[in-house]
XYZ file of C-alpha atoms in Angstrom:
252
model
C -65.580 193.201 -136.152
C -64.359 191.033 -133.380
C -64.231 187.509 -134.663
C -67.511 186.474 -133.162
C -68.385 183.757 -135.670
C -67.358 180.142 -135.368
C -65.072 180.495 -138.368
C -63.148 183.450 -136.956
C -59.420 182.944 -136.553
C -59.513 184.347 -133.050
C -62.803 183.676 -131.300
C -64.448 186.586 -129.497
C -65.936 185.873 -126.107
C -68.002 187.876 -123.654
C -68.860 186.774 -120.129
C -71.458 188.596 -118.058
C -70.466 188.583 -114.405
C -73.482 188.024 -112.156
C -73.538 188.929 -108.479
C -75.466 187.197 -105.741
C -78.578 185.182 -106.402
C -77.252 182.545 -108.788
C -79.271 179.329 -108.844
C -77.539 175.949 -109.064
C -79.506 172.980 -110.386
C -78.702 169.296 -110.640
C -80.498 166.624 -112.637
C -81.578 163.278 -111.197
C -82.022 159.894 -112.866
C -84.602 158.829 -110.261
C -87.803 160.184 -111.782
C -89.913 159.023 -108.845
C -88.009 161.178 -106.377
C -89.645 164.519 -105.573
C -87.539 166.912 -103.511
C -89.254 168.716 -100.656
C -90.331 172.325 -101.204
C -87.554 174.807 -100.626
C -88.031 177.922 -98.565
C -84.668 179.358 -99.648
C -84.779 182.494 -101.738
C -81.831 184.010 -103.562
C -80.148 187.092 -102.205
C -81.037 190.322 -104.001
C -78.580 191.653 -106.569
C -75.809 193.782 -105.095
C -76.320 197.537 -105.151
C -75.122 199.425 -108.208
C -72.530 202.165 -107.872
C -72.830 205.045 -110.329
C -70.483 207.969 -110.874
C -70.958 211.177 -112.860
C -69.448 211.522 -116.322
C -66.732 214.138 -116.758
C -67.387 214.587 -120.501
C -70.493 216.666 -121.218
C -73.282 214.651 -122.830
C -71.495 211.321 -122.363
C -72.101 208.466 -119.897
C -69.750 206.837 -117.419
C -68.658 203.205 -117.231
C -67.671 202.479 -113.628
C -65.735 199.507 -112.241
C -64.166 198.363 -109.002
C -67.301 199.322 -107.022
C -67.016 202.794 -108.474
C -63.359 203.341 -107.628
C -62.517 203.997 -111.287
C -64.415 204.952 -114.429
C -64.216 206.154 -117.986
C -66.755 207.872 -120.228
C -68.208 206.863 -123.606
C -70.466 208.667 -126.110
C -74.217 208.542 -125.566
C -74.668 206.159 -128.529
C -72.434 203.549 -126.858
C -73.755 200.889 -124.432
C -71.954 200.541 -121.077
C -71.561 196.934 -119.908
C -69.502 197.322 -116.725
C -70.305 193.791 -115.538
C -69.039 192.144 -118.731
C -65.590 190.651 -119.307
C -64.716 190.274 -122.991
C -61.795 189.519 -125.254
C -60.377 187.037 -127.751
C -58.952 183.530 -127.642
C -58.035 180.693 -129.990
C -55.377 179.338 -132.370
C -52.982 178.608 -129.509
C -52.648 182.304 -128.686
C -52.891 183.658 -125.123
C -56.187 185.250 -124.245
C -56.665 188.998 -124.430
C -59.113 189.841 -121.652
C -60.748 193.119 -120.592
C -63.277 193.964 -117.900
C -65.560 196.947 -117.206
C -66.628 196.873 -120.837
C -68.568 199.139 -123.183
C -69.647 198.522 -126.791
C -70.971 200.278 -129.853
C -72.728 199.047 -132.988
C -73.568 195.495 -131.933
C -75.104 193.526 -134.806
C -74.394 196.244 -137.390
C -73.469 193.628 -140.005
C -76.325 191.333 -141.212
C -73.810 188.592 -142.039
C -72.954 188.063 -138.358
C -74.951 189.075 -135.291
C -71.779 189.073 -133.168
C -70.078 191.821 -135.179
C -69.642 195.235 -133.558
C -68.210 198.594 -134.549
C -66.285 199.397 -131.388
C -65.544 198.342 -127.846
C -63.555 199.251 -124.761
C -62.317 197.629 -121.588
C -59.892 197.785 -118.674
C -57.107 195.435 -117.639
C -54.013 195.320 -115.443
C -50.567 193.977 -116.267
C -47.483 193.015 -114.284
C -45.314 195.127 -116.615
C -44.165 198.010 -114.406
C -43.405 200.382 -117.305
C -46.745 201.808 -118.517
C -45.288 202.822 -121.886
C -44.216 199.240 -122.595
C -47.429 197.744 -121.220
C -49.580 200.126 -123.260
C -47.822 199.399 -126.546
C -48.015 195.641 -125.993
C -51.703 195.782 -125.099
C -52.563 198.044 -128.037
C -50.903 195.754 -130.585
C -52.483 192.666 -129.023
C -55.962 194.174 -129.256
C -55.333 195.406 -132.806
C -54.227 191.986 -134.006
C -57.004 190.078 -132.264
C -59.936 192.412 -132.872
C -59.144 192.840 -136.565
C -58.073 189.358 -137.649
C -61.130 187.476 -138.858
C -60.960 184.623 -141.367
C -57.982 186.228 -143.076
C -54.403 187.447 -142.650
C -53.303 189.599 -139.702
C -53.786 193.340 -140.195
C -51.104 195.884 -140.974
C -50.362 198.050 -137.944
C -48.923 201.554 -137.733
C -48.008 202.213 -134.101
C -47.953 205.871 -133.178
C -45.454 207.534 -130.886
C -46.263 207.558 -127.156
C -48.119 210.641 -125.965
C -47.789 212.073 -122.478
C -51.033 212.188 -120.520
C -52.292 212.565 -116.977
C -54.742 210.391 -115.112
C -56.830 211.908 -112.331
C -57.228 209.994 -109.093
C -59.599 212.434 -107.442
C -59.098 215.052 -104.752
C -56.733 216.953 -107.037
C -54.221 214.117 -107.373
C -52.919 213.093 -110.797
C -50.491 210.500 -112.056
C -48.450 210.499 -115.285
C -49.804 208.245 -118.011
C -48.905 207.219 -121.546
C -51.350 207.196 -124.454
C -50.684 205.163 -127.590
C -52.698 204.937 -130.824
C -52.427 202.229 -133.471
C -53.798 202.613 -136.995
C -55.081 199.325 -138.420
C -55.481 198.298 -142.067
C -56.965 194.919 -142.920
C -56.429 192.991 -146.159
C -59.113 190.408 -146.805
C -61.046 188.348 -144.324
C -64.657 188.262 -143.164
C -67.127 190.605 -144.849
C -67.987 192.255 -141.522
C -64.358 193.086 -140.778
C -63.421 196.776 -140.795
C -61.070 197.879 -143.579
C -59.653 200.655 -141.402
C -59.638 200.936 -137.621
C -57.936 202.666 -134.706
C -56.930 201.102 -131.397
C -55.922 203.258 -128.453
C -54.583 202.482 -124.972
C -53.853 204.693 -121.992
C -51.677 203.230 -119.247
C -50.369 204.326 -115.857
C -48.655 202.750 -112.872
C -50.761 200.720 -110.485
C -51.651 202.415 -107.217
C -50.795 199.227 -105.319
C -47.129 199.721 -104.462
C -46.945 196.159 -103.128
C -47.798 194.820 -106.600
C -45.903 196.839 -109.215
C -47.582 196.894 -112.578
C -49.730 198.948 -114.928
C -53.456 199.610 -115.297
C -54.829 200.298 -118.761
C -57.921 201.190 -120.767
C -58.180 200.090 -124.413
C -60.564 201.343 -127.108
C -60.903 199.744 -130.553
C -63.100 201.184 -133.297
C -63.981 200.767 -136.972
C -63.187 203.900 -138.978
C -65.268 203.248 -142.089
C -68.898 202.609 -141.093
C -71.467 205.418 -140.892
C -71.364 207.321 -137.590
C -68.147 205.574 -136.587
C -66.280 206.445 -133.376
C -63.750 209.027 -134.493
C -60.091 209.246 -133.551
C -60.849 212.342 -131.462
C -63.607 210.467 -129.613
C -61.231 207.558 -128.976
C -58.702 209.919 -127.410
C -61.440 211.579 -125.350
C -62.583 208.174 -124.032
C -59.012 207.280 -123.108
C -58.286 210.591 -121.383
C -61.472 210.269 -119.314
C -60.104 207.147 -117.551
C -59.790 208.120 -113.887
C -59.963 207.190 -110.249
C -63.184 208.239 -108.538
C -63.159 209.569 -104.947
C -65.790 208.240 -102.560
C -67.615 211.573 -102.482
C -68.466 211.208 -106.196
C -69.937 207.708 -105.944
C -73.652 207.048 -105.493
C -74.999 203.645 -104.494
C -78.457 202.731 -105.771
C -80.426 199.476 -105.348
C -80.228 197.115 -108.317
C -83.348 195.921 -110.079
C -83.837 192.153 -109.507
């Protein structure tokens, strides 16, 4: 779906963020030199923060050390430590963090194809309605342009929503859905898709802007992520109070 092949118009990228314990190595042209044994050992991975899902039967995807989260269906794969997006053809990058994916490798013609994905980003645009529409159309164009012309987009009207920040506090949000129709391109590219974004004002009053969650999903493959599920994912985006976070040791 996402332009993962070398021939894609907009190249998909995914970067796994690794915590402590990264080794650095350096080659040497002096073969006869043998470095002394090292007694240094890498630090253990940082603890993992988990939060409960708010949608029955789903699983949470937590970011910001558990300060925020959203939920995805059980058949999805949370990848909260992965940053992903699209780049190429002189276009600015579209980047999302706290990721989750569905249907990786569904298309035999390209192992990088996927049926759906989600991720979080912030923007300096202080109007969430404007930021959400811009982000939704960017994702729609990038995720569903693959060795062919740009897709046709039908941008829905903004929907009022609320985002919970825990302890009974809520903040107004705007939800926007975009229907996508592709015409030609790579054989793994979806013919129909939906992209959704929910956006609200940043909590940091010193840095006005918007925070957003985007979901993009094929609408034609078997067991696809439905429009209702997309909306449910978006509306689950929330702040998580400290009392609902659990810290567990990470497996090395």
